[in-house]
XYZ file of C-alpha atoms in Angstrom:
491
model
C 140.347 101.189 94.512
C 140.865 104.806 95.097
C 137.301 105.350 95.845
C 137.485 103.067 98.853
C 139.745 105.723 100.509
C 137.046 108.440 100.129
C 135.139 109.380 103.381
C 132.135 110.060 101.076
C 131.901 106.608 100.270
C 131.392 105.636 104.053
C 128.976 108.424 104.732
C 127.026 106.960 101.807
C 127.253 103.665 103.602
C 126.002 105.007 106.883
C 123.030 106.456 105.244
C 121.955 103.213 103.525
C 122.568 101.152 106.783
C 120.470 104.012 108.821
C 117.458 103.172 106.462
C 117.749 99.714 105.680
C 120.217 98.139 108.159
C 117.441 96.305 110.102
C 117.158 93.926 106.754
C 120.416 92.215 107.928
C 117.950 89.775 109.557
C 116.147 87.496 107.138
C 112.752 88.601 106.700
C 109.741 87.112 104.402
C 107.519 88.652 101.932
C 104.397 86.294 100.633
C 106.591 85.896 97.749
C 109.374 84.652 99.683
C 107.597 81.675 100.882
C 106.698 80.812 97.248
C 110.335 81.293 96.102
C 111.815 78.971 98.885
C 108.834 76.486 98.578
C 109.047 75.880 94.886
C 111.495 73.924 92.547
C 114.462 76.125 91.428
C 113.419 75.459 87.799
C 109.872 76.735 88.680
C 111.123 80.069 89.973
C 113.929 80.452 87.458
C 110.944 80.225 84.673
C 108.844 82.482 86.761
C 111.492 85.368 86.667
C 112.234 84.490 82.880
C 108.516 84.836 82.146
C 108.546 88.339 83.764
C 111.443 89.604 81.858
C 113.648 89.554 84.802
C 116.462 87.523 83.289
C 119.277 88.697 85.747
C 117.235 87.642 88.479
C 116.473 84.319 86.941
C 119.994 83.298 86.004
C 121.341 84.425 89.516
C 118.688 82.368 91.164
C 119.595 79.295 89.066
C 123.414 80.126 90.047
C 122.970 79.843 93.660
C 120.961 76.812 93.425
C 123.277 75.248 91.363
C 125.937 76.165 93.807
C 123.682 74.906 96.436
C 123.667 77.936 98.697
C 121.271 77.472 101.539
C 118.366 79.944 101.993
C 120.291 82.001 104.648
C 123.147 82.430 102.647
C 121.285 83.310 99.435
C 119.208 86.354 101.832
C 122.775 87.629 103.076
C 124.249 87.577 99.706
C 121.204 89.339 98.102
C 121.136 91.906 101.394
C 124.729 92.651 101.018
C 124.175 93.507 97.157
C 121.436 95.625 97.944
C 123.356 97.609 100.566
C 126.360 97.942 98.582
C 124.611 98.930 95.467
C 122.444 101.587 97.044
C 125.495 103.024 98.619
C 127.255 103.499 95.071
C 124.187 104.870 93.977
C 124.063 107.590 96.546
C 127.971 108.110 96.307
C 128.087 108.325 92.614
C 124.788 110.770 92.439
C 126.580 112.886 95.168
C 129.850 113.208 93.249
C 127.720 114.113 90.034
C 126.098 116.948 92.001
C 129.063 118.035 93.941
C 130.552 118.974 90.632
C 128.228 122.060 90.508
C 126.906 122.167 94.049
C 129.838 123.292 96.433
C 127.909 122.293 99.515
C 128.594 118.590 100.392
C 125.824 118.305 102.778
C 123.475 119.567 100.303
C 124.737 117.403 97.928
C 124.292 114.566 100.089
C 120.687 115.238 101.190
C 119.546 115.910 97.353
C 121.348 112.461 96.279
C 119.841 110.702 99.243
C 116.307 112.060 98.613
C 116.429 110.803 95.145
C 117.917 107.164 95.768
C 116.132 106.701 99.138
C 112.880 108.210 98.253
C 109.448 107.016 100.200
C 108.877 104.442 97.703
C 112.358 102.672 97.936
C 111.372 100.745 101.273
C 109.555 98.209 98.890
C 112.843 97.271 96.987
C 113.922 95.831 100.241
C 110.857 93.689 101.042
C 111.764 90.639 98.889
C 114.453 88.143 98.906
C 115.576 89.448 95.307
C 116.397 92.820 97.047
C 119.867 92.749 95.891
C 118.849 92.814 92.037
C 116.210 95.433 92.655
C 118.661 97.649 94.269
C 121.221 96.749 91.341
C 118.671 98.266 88.876
C 118.737 101.717 90.819
C 122.713 101.763 90.488
C 122.596 100.768 86.876
C 120.045 103.470 86.142
C 122.395 106.111 87.920
C 125.421 104.479 85.799
C 123.444 104.972 82.908
C 122.858 108.547 83.556
C 126.304 109.374 84.114
C 127.583 107.945 80.831
C 124.544 109.669 79.236
C 125.871 113.038 80.726
C 128.986 112.140 79.126
C 127.591 111.817 75.898
C 125.823 115.255 76.284
C 129.467 116.709 76.908
C 130.413 115.609 73.644
C 132.137 111.924 74.452
C 129.792 110.177 71.756
C 131.377 106.639 72.704
C 129.583 106.938 76.040
C 126.351 106.186 74.710
C 127.393 102.628 73.986
C 127.703 102.226 77.891
C 124.357 103.885 78.494
C 122.625 101.504 76.213
C 124.364 98.701 77.947
C 123.693 99.627 81.531
C 119.951 100.534 80.500
C 119.775 96.913 78.812
C 121.207 95.133 81.870
C 118.650 97.300 84.164
C 115.792 96.415 82.075
C 116.649 92.713 82.440
C 116.859 93.138 86.369
C 113.724 94.960 87.223
C 111.427 97.161 84.867
C 109.753 99.252 87.651
C 112.714 101.165 88.534
C 114.565 102.078 84.996
C 112.324 105.197 84.577
C 114.868 106.708 87.223
C 117.259 107.367 84.014
C 114.703 109.519 82.311
C 113.905 111.698 85.398
C 117.749 112.217 86.037
C 118.720 112.618 82.522
C 115.845 115.406 81.967
C 117.493 117.911 84.443
C 120.861 117.404 82.931
C 119.432 117.905 79.338
C 117.963 121.254 80.246
C 121.302 122.312 81.724
C 123.530 121.221 78.978
C 121.413 121.702 75.893
C 122.649 124.783 74.137
C 119.756 125.323 71.638
C 116.378 123.653 70.807
C 117.843 121.446 68.173
C 120.388 120.005 70.844
C 117.518 119.668 73.387
C 115.522 117.583 70.688
C 118.547 115.459 69.735
C 119.469 114.651 73.468
C 115.725 113.707 74.188
C 115.440 111.497 71.273
C 118.785 109.704 72.214
C 117.530 109.462 75.596
C 114.169 107.805 74.904
C 116.080 105.604 72.461
C 118.403 104.386 75.489
C 115.089 103.708 77.402
C 112.873 102.324 74.867
C 115.105 99.829 72.711
C 115.872 97.923 75.768
C 112.506 97.928 76.926
C 111.136 96.600 73.603
C 113.977 94.069 73.567
C 112.866 92.929 76.879
C 109.161 92.789 75.932
C 109.597 90.987 72.475
C 111.939 88.568 73.906
C 109.215 87.685 76.607
C 106.393 87.748 73.907
C 108.293 85.632 71.386
C 109.701 82.849 73.803
C 107.223 82.541 76.869
C 103.667 82.852 77.595
C 103.155 85.395 80.369
C 99.608 86.992 81.256
C 101.117 90.250 82.037
C 102.286 91.247 78.601
C 100.359 88.417 76.526
C 97.014 88.963 78.201
C 94.103 91.119 77.229
C 94.205 94.711 77.346
C 91.015 96.583 77.662
C 91.909 100.287 77.171
C 88.828 101.759 78.969
C 89.615 99.599 82.120
C 93.344 100.179 81.867
C 92.899 103.769 82.020
C 90.576 103.553 84.839
C 92.868 101.531 86.826
C 95.708 103.880 86.310
C 93.869 106.774 87.340
C 92.768 104.980 90.529
C 96.344 103.929 90.811
C 98.151 107.373 90.193
C 95.625 108.774 92.954
C 97.104 106.287 95.571
C 100.805 106.996 94.366
C 100.234 110.985 94.691
C 98.984 110.171 98.219
C 102.199 108.321 98.569
C 100.310 105.190 99.620
C 100.116 106.553 102.929
C 104.049 106.005 103.547
C 104.165 109.621 103.969
C 101.202 111.724 105.267
C 98.740 112.009 102.579
C 99.923 114.314 99.412
C 103.144 115.150 101.359
C 104.925 115.007 98.119
C 102.606 117.030 95.930
C 102.301 119.792 98.597
C 106.308 119.926 98.872
C 106.660 119.522 94.919
C 104.234 122.839 94.440
C 106.284 124.557 97.301
C 109.558 123.873 95.187
C 107.942 124.643 91.816
C 106.822 128.098 93.313
C 110.241 128.800 94.769
C 111.832 128.035 91.433
C 109.688 130.286 89.408
C 110.001 132.978 91.669
C 113.850 132.782 91.795
C 113.931 132.705 88.136
C 111.651 135.769 87.895
C 113.479 138.011 90.185
C 116.735 137.337 88.511
C 117.587 140.579 86.947
C 120.785 139.181 85.107
C 118.687 136.807 82.692
C 116.816 137.975 79.536
C 113.134 136.879 79.356
C 113.748 134.391 76.716
C 115.949 132.544 79.241
C 113.539 132.947 81.973
C 110.604 131.361 79.830
C 112.718 128.444 79.036
C 114.023 127.762 82.712
C 110.308 127.877 83.709
C 109.107 125.464 80.595
C 112.339 123.445 82.119
C 110.622 122.754 85.090
C 107.377 121.672 83.652
C 109.331 119.412 81.271
C 111.298 117.614 84.209
C 107.888 117.241 86.272
C 106.010 115.844 83.286
C 108.846 113.519 82.151
C 108.988 112.264 85.754
C 105.307 111.452 86.329
C 104.662 110.669 82.754
C 107.528 107.860 82.647
C 106.506 106.449 85.739
C 102.832 106.079 84.659
C 102.782 105.569 80.926
C 104.465 102.190 81.082
C 101.617 100.787 82.927
C 99.477 100.811 79.981
C 101.831 98.046 78.439
C 100.687 95.375 80.778
C 97.667 93.267 80.832
C 94.465 95.229 82.265
C 94.218 92.618 85.191
C 97.840 93.039 85.853
C 97.914 96.787 86.243
C 98.910 97.191 89.987
C 100.301 100.537 91.334
C 102.605 99.946 94.343
C 105.459 101.675 95.437
C 108.282 99.267 93.832
C 106.740 99.723 90.378
C 106.313 103.812 90.841
C 109.754 104.240 92.604
C 110.731 107.001 90.268
C 107.608 109.143 91.239
C 108.984 109.205 94.566
C 112.248 110.782 93.487
C 110.567 113.996 92.269
C 111.157 116.058 95.315
C 115.048 115.188 94.757
C 115.017 115.906 90.917
C 113.325 119.182 91.378
C 115.672 120.221 94.052
C 118.386 119.282 91.790
C 117.097 121.050 88.868
C 116.580 124.397 91.312
C 120.358 124.179 92.360
C 121.604 123.690 88.846
C 119.164 126.261 87.065
C 118.710 129.188 89.527
C 120.770 131.844 91.228
C 121.140 131.140 94.861
C 120.141 134.767 96.234
C 121.355 135.376 99.884
C 119.080 137.205 102.162
C 119.835 140.672 102.909
C 123.435 140.110 102.082
C 124.131 137.461 104.596
C 125.434 134.175 104.421
C 121.926 132.458 104.230
C 121.001 131.851 100.640
C 117.363 131.153 99.868
C 117.406 128.090 97.502
C 119.848 126.262 99.544
C 118.203 126.889 102.911
C 114.683 126.109 101.592
C 115.962 122.716 99.790
C 117.854 122.099 102.843
C 115.117 122.362 105.357
C 112.649 120.327 102.912
C 115.467 117.663 102.566
C 115.975 117.141 106.281
C 112.272 117.069 106.994
C 111.104 114.626 104.129
C 114.241 112.229 105.212
C 113.220 112.552 108.819
C 109.527 111.785 108.019
C 110.887 108.606 105.844
C 113.070 107.328 108.504
C 110.075 107.681 111.114
C 107.780 105.803 108.619
C 110.343 103.174 107.130
C 110.763 102.288 110.951
C 107.212 101.718 111.551
C 107.043 99.634 108.219
C 110.189 97.468 109.278
C 109.142 96.795 112.596
C 105.780 95.860 111.819
C 107.135 93.580 108.950
C 109.079 91.430 111.323
C 106.296 91.492 113.866
C 104.149 90.357 111.025
C 106.675 87.600 110.316
C 106.720 86.403 113.786
C 103.014 85.933 113.887
C 102.849 84.006 110.570
C 105.641 81.869 112.241
C 103.603 81.192 115.326
C 100.470 80.428 113.563
C 101.968 78.057 111.012
C 103.766 76.299 114.054
C 100.505 76.078 115.704
C 98.687 74.528 112.875
C 101.779 72.059 112.353
C 101.262 71.033 116.185
C 97.640 70.328 115.387
C 98.635 68.213 112.321
C 101.364 66.322 114.630
C 98.651 65.635 117.256
C 96.285 64.309 114.895
C 98.671 62.125 113.425
C 99.997 60.678 116.633
C 96.163 59.964 117.807
C 95.105 58.512 114.610
C 98.241 57.130 112.824
C 97.051 58.728 109.507
C 99.759 60.802 107.717
C 98.250 64.230 106.654
C 99.477 65.085 103.002
C 96.688 67.610 101.792
C 95.591 70.868 102.790
C 92.242 72.865 101.551
C 92.037 76.478 101.845
C 88.475 78.335 102.523
C 87.923 81.916 102.616
C 85.453 84.034 104.646
C 83.664 86.454 102.609
C 86.119 89.497 103.866
C 89.446 88.042 104.301
C 91.958 90.074 106.212
C 95.278 90.770 104.578
C 97.262 91.428 107.511
C 96.912 91.345 111.297
C 95.469 94.084 113.788
C 97.679 96.820 114.373
C 100.086 95.976 111.429
C 100.709 98.785 108.848
C 100.160 97.315 105.253
C 100.823 98.966 102.180
C 100.184 97.628 98.827
C 101.874 94.198 98.745
C 104.104 95.441 101.815
C 103.245 93.677 104.874
C 100.574 91.269 103.890
C 100.176 88.083 105.884
C 101.299 84.800 104.348
C 97.958 83.444 105.006
C 96.407 85.933 102.466
C 97.604 85.049 99.297
C 96.710 81.706 97.461
C 100.559 81.187 96.403
C 102.142 81.599 99.791
C 99.999 79.916 102.573
C 100.278 76.361 101.727
C 104.167 77.148 101.214
C 104.570 78.891 104.180
C 102.999 76.381 106.498
C 105.271 73.801 104.884
C 108.382 75.978 105.259
C 107.903 76.467 109.093
C 106.982 72.909 109.738
C 109.147 70.898 107.374
C 106.094 69.588 105.736
C 105.191 68.761 102.171
C 101.449 69.289 101.997
C 99.707 69.646 98.427
C 96.493 71.221 97.610
C 93.439 68.784 98.217
C 89.931 68.933 96.962
C 87.429 71.290 98.926
C 84.755 69.758 100.879
C 81.474 71.832 100.051
C 79.566 71.072 103.361
C 82.683 71.881 105.511
C 82.820 75.007 103.452
C 78.937 76.103 104.478
C 79.996 75.224 108.118
C 83.167 77.549 107.951
C 81.199 80.282 106.676
C 78.401 80.080 109.013
C 80.910 80.431 111.964
C 80.552 82.990 114.563
C 83.637 85.160 113.984
C 83.510 87.067 116.915
C 84.745 84.018 118.523
C 87.170 83.411 115.988
C 90.338 81.066 116.545
C 92.995 82.051 114.268
C 93.618 78.546 113.365
C 90.199 77.420 112.531
C 90.983 74.085 111.150
C 89.299 70.615 110.901
C 91.381 67.448 109.992
C 89.509 64.688 108.229
C 91.403 61.558 107.091
C 94.765 62.788 105.101
C 93.631 66.328 104.611
C 93.478 69.482 106.902
C 90.773 72.138 106.026
C 91.916 75.616 106.974
C 89.762 78.799 106.716
C 90.954 82.244 106.335
C 88.902 84.900 107.760
């Protein structure tokens, strides 16, 4: 309750709302139509199969309590904003213990939490649980730091937070490793201490992950963890996916993160080398520390992908969230482990100034990019709604003219299906039209028209006719209704 009087908490809230406030209005991803259009038990099982037990039980609870879709969405949105707010705030306090500047502490904590990939966490109806994973990872880090400082009982809370985080969403929990790595370097007194802290950190990360994986393998059949792993193909997919990740999936200009990371690493090495107060051994250890933190952050983002079925490996912002925090992570390392030398005895300090400028530039670029993605997202939702309603009108007119009730729908595919609309920025799974995936199209048409269409059997002759269409004169709602079945072709 005392924290509620802290102005910094409300600054954190304003930062969260500036980047994600637009999501107060209900939005739809392709998965959202599937979630809203499927029986609650089916969605509960889906989340359980994915090892996302917290999401599964929360979904079961809101359905038992008979929450409507809009209330479910609002609760999820509110939880997301609150947890991101507290993530920034708690990390700010952690940084501010060592860094005097409040502004710099806020910028670095914001860079880590609201990184370029964080936008996708808000694209799904379960956004509250996805964002909760970020907070739990921060809380786990705070307790782990207490353990490093000597409070051995804190490791119990670290484990508990990581276990719950793993049961929320596995794509974000690697943030714990990236953050902890910085503090391990800072607080470890010697090589033995460093190794011990790393072992404990990896156990706190790995044991909950193994528990989650074994639970799914033992009690559920899930292609993602039980499917075939072809190592050569998995490695190829991981290499290709990593290239997209390093290019920030085009959320920021290509290779922005890599270029800025390189600048920060060079800055850190230079500042360490020119420090006349430190011995050569200390300098070498600090430079090695940079490599350790970078490798830990990138490695913990990529390596877990190999655990998945080869077909399920899919690099997207939400599953590689931690990599995008690397600019903030290295900035934190620099502020903690290098002397902030002033320029010509002025009040301008090299490290602080460079990090301040970089932070403002990156966050400004993120704000601009997020704004484009968010407005395109709602524009895409609108286009999906209009086209779905148009199909519904054609069904209604056919039923009125013929007296036949339409109960089935068949989906046909053009050879090159478009996964979004012209002019809409689509990245990975972000801003994909509901007309693209098999699991969403029927559910979306049903949702907007209050229908209960089920999948019908395709007509081979009609499929040929559709594929021979002149797509230059394409009608978005290219459909034919025969008897009780609507035939729809995606282009």
